[in-house]
Tab-separated table of N, CA and C in Angstrom:
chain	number	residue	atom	x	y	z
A	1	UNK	N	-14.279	5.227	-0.092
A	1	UNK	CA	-14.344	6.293	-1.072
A	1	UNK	C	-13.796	7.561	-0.425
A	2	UNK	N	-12.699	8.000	-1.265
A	2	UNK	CA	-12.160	9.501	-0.700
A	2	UNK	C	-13.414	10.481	-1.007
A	3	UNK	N	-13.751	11.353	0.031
A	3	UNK	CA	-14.578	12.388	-0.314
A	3	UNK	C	-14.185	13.963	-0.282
A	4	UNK	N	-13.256	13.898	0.932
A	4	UNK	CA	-12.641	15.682	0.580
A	4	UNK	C	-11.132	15.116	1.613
A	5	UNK	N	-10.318	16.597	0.976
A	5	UNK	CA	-8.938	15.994	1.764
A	5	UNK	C	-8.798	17.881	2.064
A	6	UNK	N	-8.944	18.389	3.526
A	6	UNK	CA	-8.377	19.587	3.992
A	6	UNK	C	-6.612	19.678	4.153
A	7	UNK	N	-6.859	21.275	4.548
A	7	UNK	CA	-5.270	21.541	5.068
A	7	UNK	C	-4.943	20.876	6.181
A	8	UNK	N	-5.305	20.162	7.169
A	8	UNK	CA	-4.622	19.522	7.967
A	8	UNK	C	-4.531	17.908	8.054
A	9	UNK	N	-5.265	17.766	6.644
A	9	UNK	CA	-4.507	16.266	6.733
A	9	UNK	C	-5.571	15.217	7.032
A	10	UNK	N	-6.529	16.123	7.462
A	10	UNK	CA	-7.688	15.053	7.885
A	10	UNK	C	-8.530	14.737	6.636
A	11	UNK	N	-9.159	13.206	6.690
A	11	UNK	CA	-9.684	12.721	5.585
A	11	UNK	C	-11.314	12.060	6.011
A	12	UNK	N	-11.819	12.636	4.937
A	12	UNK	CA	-13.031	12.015	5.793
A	12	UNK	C	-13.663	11.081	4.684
A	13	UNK	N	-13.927	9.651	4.892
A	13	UNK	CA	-13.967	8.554	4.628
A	13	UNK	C	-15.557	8.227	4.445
A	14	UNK	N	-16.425	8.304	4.049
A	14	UNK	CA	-17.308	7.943	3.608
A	14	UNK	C	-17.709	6.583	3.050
A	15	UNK	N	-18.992	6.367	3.825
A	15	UNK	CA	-19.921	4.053	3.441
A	15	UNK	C	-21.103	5.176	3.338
A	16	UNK	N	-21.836	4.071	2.703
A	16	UNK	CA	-23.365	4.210	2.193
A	16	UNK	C	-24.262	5.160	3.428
A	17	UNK	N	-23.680	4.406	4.806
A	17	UNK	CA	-24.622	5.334	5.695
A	17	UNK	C	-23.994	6.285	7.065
A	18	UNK	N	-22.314	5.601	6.859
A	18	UNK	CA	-21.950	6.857	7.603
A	18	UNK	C	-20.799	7.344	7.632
A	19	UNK	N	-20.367	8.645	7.562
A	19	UNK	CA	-19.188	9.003	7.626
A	19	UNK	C	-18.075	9.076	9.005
A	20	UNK	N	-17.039	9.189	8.534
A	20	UNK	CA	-15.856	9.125	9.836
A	20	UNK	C	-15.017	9.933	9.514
A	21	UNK	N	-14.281	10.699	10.698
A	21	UNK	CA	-12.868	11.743	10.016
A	21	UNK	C	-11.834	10.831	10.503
A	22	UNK	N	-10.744	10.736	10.075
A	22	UNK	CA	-9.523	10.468	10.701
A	22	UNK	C	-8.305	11.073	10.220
A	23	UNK	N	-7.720	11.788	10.852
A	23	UNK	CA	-6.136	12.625	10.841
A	23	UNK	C	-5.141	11.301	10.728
A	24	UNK	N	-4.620	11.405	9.427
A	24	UNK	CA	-3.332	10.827	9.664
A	24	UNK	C	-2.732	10.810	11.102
A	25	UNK	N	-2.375	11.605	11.395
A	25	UNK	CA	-0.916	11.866	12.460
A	25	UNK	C	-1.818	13.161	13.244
A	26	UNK	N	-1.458	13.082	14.533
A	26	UNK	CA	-1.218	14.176	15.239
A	26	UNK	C	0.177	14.299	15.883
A	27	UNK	N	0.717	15.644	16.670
A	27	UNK	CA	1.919	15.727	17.354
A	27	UNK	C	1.523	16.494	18.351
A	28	UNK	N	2.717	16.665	19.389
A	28	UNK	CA	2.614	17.265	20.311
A	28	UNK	C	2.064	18.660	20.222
A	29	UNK	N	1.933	19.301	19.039
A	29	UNK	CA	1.605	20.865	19.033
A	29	UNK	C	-0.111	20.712	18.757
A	30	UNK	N	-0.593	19.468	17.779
A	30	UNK	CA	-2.039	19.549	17.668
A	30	UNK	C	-2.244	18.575	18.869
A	31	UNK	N	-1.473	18.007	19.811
A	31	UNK	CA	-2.324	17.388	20.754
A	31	UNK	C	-3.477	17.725	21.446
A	32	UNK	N	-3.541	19.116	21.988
A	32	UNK	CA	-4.512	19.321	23.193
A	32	UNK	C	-5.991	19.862	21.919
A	33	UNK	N	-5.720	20.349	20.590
A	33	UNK	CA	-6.610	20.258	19.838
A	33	UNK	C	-7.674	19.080	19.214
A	34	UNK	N	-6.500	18.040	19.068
A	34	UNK	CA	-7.814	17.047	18.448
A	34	UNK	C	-7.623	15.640	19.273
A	35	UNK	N	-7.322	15.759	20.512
A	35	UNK	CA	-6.751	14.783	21.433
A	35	UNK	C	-8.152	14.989	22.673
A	36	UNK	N	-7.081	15.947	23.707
A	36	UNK	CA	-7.212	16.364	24.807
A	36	UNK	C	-8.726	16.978	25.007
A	37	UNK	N	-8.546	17.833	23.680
A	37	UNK	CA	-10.332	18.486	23.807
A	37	UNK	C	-11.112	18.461	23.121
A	38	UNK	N	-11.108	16.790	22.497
A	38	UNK	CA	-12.370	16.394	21.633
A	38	UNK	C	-12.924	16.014	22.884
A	39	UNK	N	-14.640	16.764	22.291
A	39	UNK	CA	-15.644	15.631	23.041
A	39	UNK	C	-15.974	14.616	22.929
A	40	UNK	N	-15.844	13.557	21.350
A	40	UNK	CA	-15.504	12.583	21.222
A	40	UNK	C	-14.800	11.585	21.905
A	41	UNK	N	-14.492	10.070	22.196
A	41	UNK	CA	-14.333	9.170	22.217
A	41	UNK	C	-12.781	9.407	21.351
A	42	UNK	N	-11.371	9.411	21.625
A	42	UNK	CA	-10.367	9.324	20.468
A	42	UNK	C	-9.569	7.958	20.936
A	43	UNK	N	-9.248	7.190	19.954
A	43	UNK	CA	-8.459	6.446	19.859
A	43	UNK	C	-7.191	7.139	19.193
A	44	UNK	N	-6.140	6.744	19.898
A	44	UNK	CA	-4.538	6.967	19.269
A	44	UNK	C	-3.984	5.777	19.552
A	45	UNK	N	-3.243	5.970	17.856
A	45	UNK	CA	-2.094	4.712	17.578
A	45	UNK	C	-1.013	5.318	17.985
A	46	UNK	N	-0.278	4.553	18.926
A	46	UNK	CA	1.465	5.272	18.802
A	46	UNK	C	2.149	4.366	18.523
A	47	UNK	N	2.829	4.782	17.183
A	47	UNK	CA	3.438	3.980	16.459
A	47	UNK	C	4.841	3.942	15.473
A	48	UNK	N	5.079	3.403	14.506
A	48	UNK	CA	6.550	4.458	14.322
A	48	UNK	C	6.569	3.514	12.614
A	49	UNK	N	6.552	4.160	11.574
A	49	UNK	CA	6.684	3.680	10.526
A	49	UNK	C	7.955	2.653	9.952
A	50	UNK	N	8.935	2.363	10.682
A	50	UNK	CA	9.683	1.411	10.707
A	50	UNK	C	9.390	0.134	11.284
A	51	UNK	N	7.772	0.302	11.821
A	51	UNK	CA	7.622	-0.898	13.163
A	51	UNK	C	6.769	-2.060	12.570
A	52	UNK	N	7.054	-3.228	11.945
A	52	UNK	CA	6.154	-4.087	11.065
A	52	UNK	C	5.093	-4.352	11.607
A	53	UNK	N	4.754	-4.979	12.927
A	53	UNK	CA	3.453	-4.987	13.682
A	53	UNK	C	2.567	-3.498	13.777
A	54	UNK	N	3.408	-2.530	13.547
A	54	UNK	CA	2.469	-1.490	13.665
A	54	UNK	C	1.387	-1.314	12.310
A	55	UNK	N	2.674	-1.737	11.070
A	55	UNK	CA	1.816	-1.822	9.731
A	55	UNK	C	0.869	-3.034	9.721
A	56	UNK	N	0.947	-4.148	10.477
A	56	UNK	CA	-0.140	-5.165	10.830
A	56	UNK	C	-1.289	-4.734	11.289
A	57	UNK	N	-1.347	-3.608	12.211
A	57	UNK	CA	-2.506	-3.286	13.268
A	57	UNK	C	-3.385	-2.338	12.466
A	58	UNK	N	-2.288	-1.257	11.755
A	58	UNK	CA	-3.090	-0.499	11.204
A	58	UNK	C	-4.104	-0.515	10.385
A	59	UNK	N	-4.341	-1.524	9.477
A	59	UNK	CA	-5.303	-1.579	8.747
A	59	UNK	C	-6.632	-2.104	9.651
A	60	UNK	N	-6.563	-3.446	10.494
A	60	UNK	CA	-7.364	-3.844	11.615
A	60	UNK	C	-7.792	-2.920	12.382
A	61	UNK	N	-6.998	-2.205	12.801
A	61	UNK	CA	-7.356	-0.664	13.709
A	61	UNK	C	-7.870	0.239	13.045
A	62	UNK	N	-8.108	0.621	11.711
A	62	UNK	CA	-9.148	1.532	10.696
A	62	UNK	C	-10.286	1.054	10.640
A	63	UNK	N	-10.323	-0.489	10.153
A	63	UNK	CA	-12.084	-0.883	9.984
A	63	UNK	C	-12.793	-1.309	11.502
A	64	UNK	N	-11.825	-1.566	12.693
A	64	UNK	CA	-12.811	-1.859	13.927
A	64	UNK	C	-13.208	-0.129	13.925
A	65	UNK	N	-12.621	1.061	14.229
A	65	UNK	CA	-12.723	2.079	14.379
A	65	UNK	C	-13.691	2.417	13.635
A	66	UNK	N	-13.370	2.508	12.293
A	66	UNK	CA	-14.832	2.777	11.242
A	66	UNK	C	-16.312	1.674	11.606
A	67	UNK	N	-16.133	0.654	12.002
A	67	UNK	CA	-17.660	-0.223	12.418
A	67	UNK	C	-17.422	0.360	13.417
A	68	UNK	N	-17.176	0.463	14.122
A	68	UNK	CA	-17.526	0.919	15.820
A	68	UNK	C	-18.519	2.568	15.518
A	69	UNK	N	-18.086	3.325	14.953
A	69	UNK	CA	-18.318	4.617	14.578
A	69	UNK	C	-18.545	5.462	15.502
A	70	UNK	N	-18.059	5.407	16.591
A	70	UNK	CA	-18.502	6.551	17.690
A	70	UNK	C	-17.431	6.942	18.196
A	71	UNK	N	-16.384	6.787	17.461
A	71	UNK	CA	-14.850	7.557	18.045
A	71	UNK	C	-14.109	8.341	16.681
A	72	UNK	N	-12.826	8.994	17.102
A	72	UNK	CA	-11.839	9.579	15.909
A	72	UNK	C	-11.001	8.911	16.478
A	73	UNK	N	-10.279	8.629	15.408
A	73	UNK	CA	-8.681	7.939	15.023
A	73	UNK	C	-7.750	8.755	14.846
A	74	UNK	N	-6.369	8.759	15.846
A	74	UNK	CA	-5.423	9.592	15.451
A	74	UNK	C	-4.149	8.404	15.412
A	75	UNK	N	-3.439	9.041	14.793
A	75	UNK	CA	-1.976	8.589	14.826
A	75	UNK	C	-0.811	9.144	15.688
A	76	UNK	N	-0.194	8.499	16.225
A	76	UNK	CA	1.082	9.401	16.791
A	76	UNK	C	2.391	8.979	16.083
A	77	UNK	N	3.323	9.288	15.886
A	77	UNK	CA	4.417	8.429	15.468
A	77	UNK	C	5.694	9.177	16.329
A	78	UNK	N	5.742	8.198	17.290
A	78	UNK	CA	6.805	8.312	18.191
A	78	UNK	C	8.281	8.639	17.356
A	79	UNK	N	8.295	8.531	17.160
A	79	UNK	CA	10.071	8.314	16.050
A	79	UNK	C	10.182	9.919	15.924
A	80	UNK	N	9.169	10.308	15.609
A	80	UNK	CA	9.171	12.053	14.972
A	80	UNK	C	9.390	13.215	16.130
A	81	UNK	N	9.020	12.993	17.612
A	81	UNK	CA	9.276	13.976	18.752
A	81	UNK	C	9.432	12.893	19.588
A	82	UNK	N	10.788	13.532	20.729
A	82	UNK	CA	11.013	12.483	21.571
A	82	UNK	C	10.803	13.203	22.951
A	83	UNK	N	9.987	12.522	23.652
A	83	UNK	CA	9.803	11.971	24.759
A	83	UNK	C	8.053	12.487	25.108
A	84	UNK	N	7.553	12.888	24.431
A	84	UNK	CA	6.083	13.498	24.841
A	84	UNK	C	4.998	12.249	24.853
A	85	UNK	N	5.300	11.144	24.490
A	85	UNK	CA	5.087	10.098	24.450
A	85	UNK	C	5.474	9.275	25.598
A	86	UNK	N	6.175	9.776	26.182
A	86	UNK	CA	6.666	8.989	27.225
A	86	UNK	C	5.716	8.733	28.592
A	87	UNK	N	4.921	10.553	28.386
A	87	UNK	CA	3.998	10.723	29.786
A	87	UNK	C	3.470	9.893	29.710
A	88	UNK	N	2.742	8.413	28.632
A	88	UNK	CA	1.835	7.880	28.784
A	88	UNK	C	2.054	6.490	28.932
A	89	UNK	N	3.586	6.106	29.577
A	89	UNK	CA	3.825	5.164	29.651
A	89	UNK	C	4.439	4.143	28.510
A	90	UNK	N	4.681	5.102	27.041
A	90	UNK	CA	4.843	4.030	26.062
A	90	UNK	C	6.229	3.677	25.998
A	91	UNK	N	6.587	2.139	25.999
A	91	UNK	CA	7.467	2.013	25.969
A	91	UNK	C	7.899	0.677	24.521
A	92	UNK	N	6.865	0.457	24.303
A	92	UNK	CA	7.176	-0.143	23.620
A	92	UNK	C	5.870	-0.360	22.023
A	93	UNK	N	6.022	-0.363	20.909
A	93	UNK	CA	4.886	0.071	19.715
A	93	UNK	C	4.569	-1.150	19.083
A	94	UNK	N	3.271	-1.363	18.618
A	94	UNK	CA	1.885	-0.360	18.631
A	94	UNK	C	1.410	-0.390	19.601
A	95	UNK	N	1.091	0.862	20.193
A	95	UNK	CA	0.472	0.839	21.782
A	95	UNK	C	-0.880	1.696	21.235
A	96	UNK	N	-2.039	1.755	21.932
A	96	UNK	CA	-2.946	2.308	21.282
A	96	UNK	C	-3.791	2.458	22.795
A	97	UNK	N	-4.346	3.340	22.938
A	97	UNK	CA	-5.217	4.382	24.336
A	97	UNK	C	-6.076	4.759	23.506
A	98	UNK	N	-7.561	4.614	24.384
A	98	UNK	CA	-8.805	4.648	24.118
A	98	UNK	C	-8.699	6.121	25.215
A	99	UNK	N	-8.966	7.777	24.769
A	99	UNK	CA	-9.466	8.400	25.368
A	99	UNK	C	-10.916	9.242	25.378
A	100	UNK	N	-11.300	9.379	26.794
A	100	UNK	CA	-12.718	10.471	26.458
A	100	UNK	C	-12.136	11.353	27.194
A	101	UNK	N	-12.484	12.474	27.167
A	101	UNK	CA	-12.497	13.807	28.096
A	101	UNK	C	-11.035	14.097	28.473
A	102	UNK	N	-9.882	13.668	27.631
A	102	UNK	CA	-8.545	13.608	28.068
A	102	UNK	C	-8.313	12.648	29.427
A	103	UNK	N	-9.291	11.789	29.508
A	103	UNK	CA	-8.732	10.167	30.583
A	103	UNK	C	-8.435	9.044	29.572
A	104	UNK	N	-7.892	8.213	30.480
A	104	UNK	CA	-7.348	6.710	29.323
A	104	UNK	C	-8.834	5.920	29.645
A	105	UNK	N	-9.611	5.344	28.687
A	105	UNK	CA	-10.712	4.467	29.332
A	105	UNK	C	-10.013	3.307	28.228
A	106	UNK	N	-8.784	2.701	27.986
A	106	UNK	CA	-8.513	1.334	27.404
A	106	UNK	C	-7.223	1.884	26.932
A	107	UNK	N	-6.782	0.799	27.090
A	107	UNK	CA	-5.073	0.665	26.408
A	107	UNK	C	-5.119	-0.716	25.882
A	108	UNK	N	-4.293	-0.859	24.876
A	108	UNK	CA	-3.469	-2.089	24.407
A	108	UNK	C	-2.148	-2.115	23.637
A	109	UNK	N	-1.610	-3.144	23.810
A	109	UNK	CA	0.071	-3.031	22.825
A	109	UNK	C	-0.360	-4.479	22.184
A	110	UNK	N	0.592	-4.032	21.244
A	110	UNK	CA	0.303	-5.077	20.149
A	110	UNK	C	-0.342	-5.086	19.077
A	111	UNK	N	-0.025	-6.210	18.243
A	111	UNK	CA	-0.848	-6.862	16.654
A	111	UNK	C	-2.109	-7.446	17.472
A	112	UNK	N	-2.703	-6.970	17.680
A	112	UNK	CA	-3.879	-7.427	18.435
A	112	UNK	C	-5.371	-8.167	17.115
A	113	UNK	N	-6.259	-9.141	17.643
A	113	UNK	CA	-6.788	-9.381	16.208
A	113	UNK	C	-8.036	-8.512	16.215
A	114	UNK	N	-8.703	-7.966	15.343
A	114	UNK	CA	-9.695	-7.354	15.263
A	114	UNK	C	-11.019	-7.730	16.263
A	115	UNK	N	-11.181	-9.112	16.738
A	115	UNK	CA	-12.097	-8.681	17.463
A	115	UNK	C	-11.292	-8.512	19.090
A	116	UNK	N	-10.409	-8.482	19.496
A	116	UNK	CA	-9.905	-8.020	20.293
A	116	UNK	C	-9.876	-6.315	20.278
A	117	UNK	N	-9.875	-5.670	19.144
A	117	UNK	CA	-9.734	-4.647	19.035
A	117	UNK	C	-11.272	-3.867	19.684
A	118	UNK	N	-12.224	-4.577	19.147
A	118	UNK	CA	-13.470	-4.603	18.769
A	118	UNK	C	-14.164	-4.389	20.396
A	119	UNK	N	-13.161	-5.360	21.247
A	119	UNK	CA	-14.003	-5.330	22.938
A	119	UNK	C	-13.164	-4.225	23.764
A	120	UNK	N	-11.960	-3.721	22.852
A	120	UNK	CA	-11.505	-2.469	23.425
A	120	UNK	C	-12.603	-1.415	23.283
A	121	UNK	N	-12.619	-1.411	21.732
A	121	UNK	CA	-13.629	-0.361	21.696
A	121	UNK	C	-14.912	0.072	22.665
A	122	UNK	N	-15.541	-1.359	22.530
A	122	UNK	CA	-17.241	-1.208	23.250
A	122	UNK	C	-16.468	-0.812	24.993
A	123	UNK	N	-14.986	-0.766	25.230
A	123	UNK	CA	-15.365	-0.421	26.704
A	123	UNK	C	-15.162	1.321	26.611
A	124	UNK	N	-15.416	2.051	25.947
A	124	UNK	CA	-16.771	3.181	25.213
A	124	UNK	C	-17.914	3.302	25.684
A	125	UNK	N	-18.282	2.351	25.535
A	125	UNK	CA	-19.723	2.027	25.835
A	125	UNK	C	-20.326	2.398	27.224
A	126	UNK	N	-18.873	0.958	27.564
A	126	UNK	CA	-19.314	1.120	29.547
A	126	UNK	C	-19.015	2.668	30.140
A	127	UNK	N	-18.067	3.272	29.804
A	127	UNK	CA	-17.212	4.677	29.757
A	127	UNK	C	-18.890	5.406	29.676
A	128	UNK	N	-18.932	5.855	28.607
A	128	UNK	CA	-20.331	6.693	27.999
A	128	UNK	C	-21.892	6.159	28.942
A	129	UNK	N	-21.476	5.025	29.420
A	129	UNK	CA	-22.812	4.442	29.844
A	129	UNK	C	-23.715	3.697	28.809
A	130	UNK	N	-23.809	3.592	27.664
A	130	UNK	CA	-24.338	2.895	26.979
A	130	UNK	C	-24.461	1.752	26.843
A	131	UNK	N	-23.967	0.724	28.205
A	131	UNK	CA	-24.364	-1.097	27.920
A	131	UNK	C	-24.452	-1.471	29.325
């Protein structure tokens, strides 16, 4: 269920008992804003709207993210600024980095299947200390 849609794009997604924000897209200019210096847990997709596996992941990569509920979801789309993407090693899409505190605590590339996605997530957990 859509519940409100702001000026920057972010949407916040609402279930019976809990809500989630997720930004379409970030870029290099909102990086160090909703990236670098969330205190949150962020997952980023880097990805590129021409890339068919990326449109595979994405939907799998919304609902592990939404059950998991203890992170934000961003998007990157490489195609749109070139090379700021590069610092992080991507060379090839959907690549997706699990960060806290602006460190990598998980990476993966690929159509990966949801519960693969799912044991990225919980290493969160080990990160935060919680398991």
């Amino acid at each position: 269920m859509l519940k409100s849609l702001n000026f920057i794009n972010r949407v916040t997604v609402s279930s019976l008992s809990k809500t989630r924000n997720f930004t379409s897209q970030v870029n290099k200019e909102t990086w160090d804003k909703y990236v670098a210096s969330n205190k949150k847990p962020v997952v980023v997709d880097f990805f590129a709207t021409w890339c068919p596996p990326c449109k595979q992941l994405e939907p799998v990569l919304v609902k592990a993210v939404e059950d998991y509920g203890k992170c934000d979801l961003y998007k990157y789309d490489i195609s749109e600024e070139e090379g700021f993407h590069e610092k992080f090693g991507i060379q090839s899409i959907p690549h997706v980095i699990g960060f806290h505190n602006n460190k990598i605590v998980f990476e993966f590339k690929g159509a990966i299947p949801a519960s693969q996605v799912k044991k990225h997530l919980e290493k969160f957990d080990e990160h935060l200390g919680e398991k």
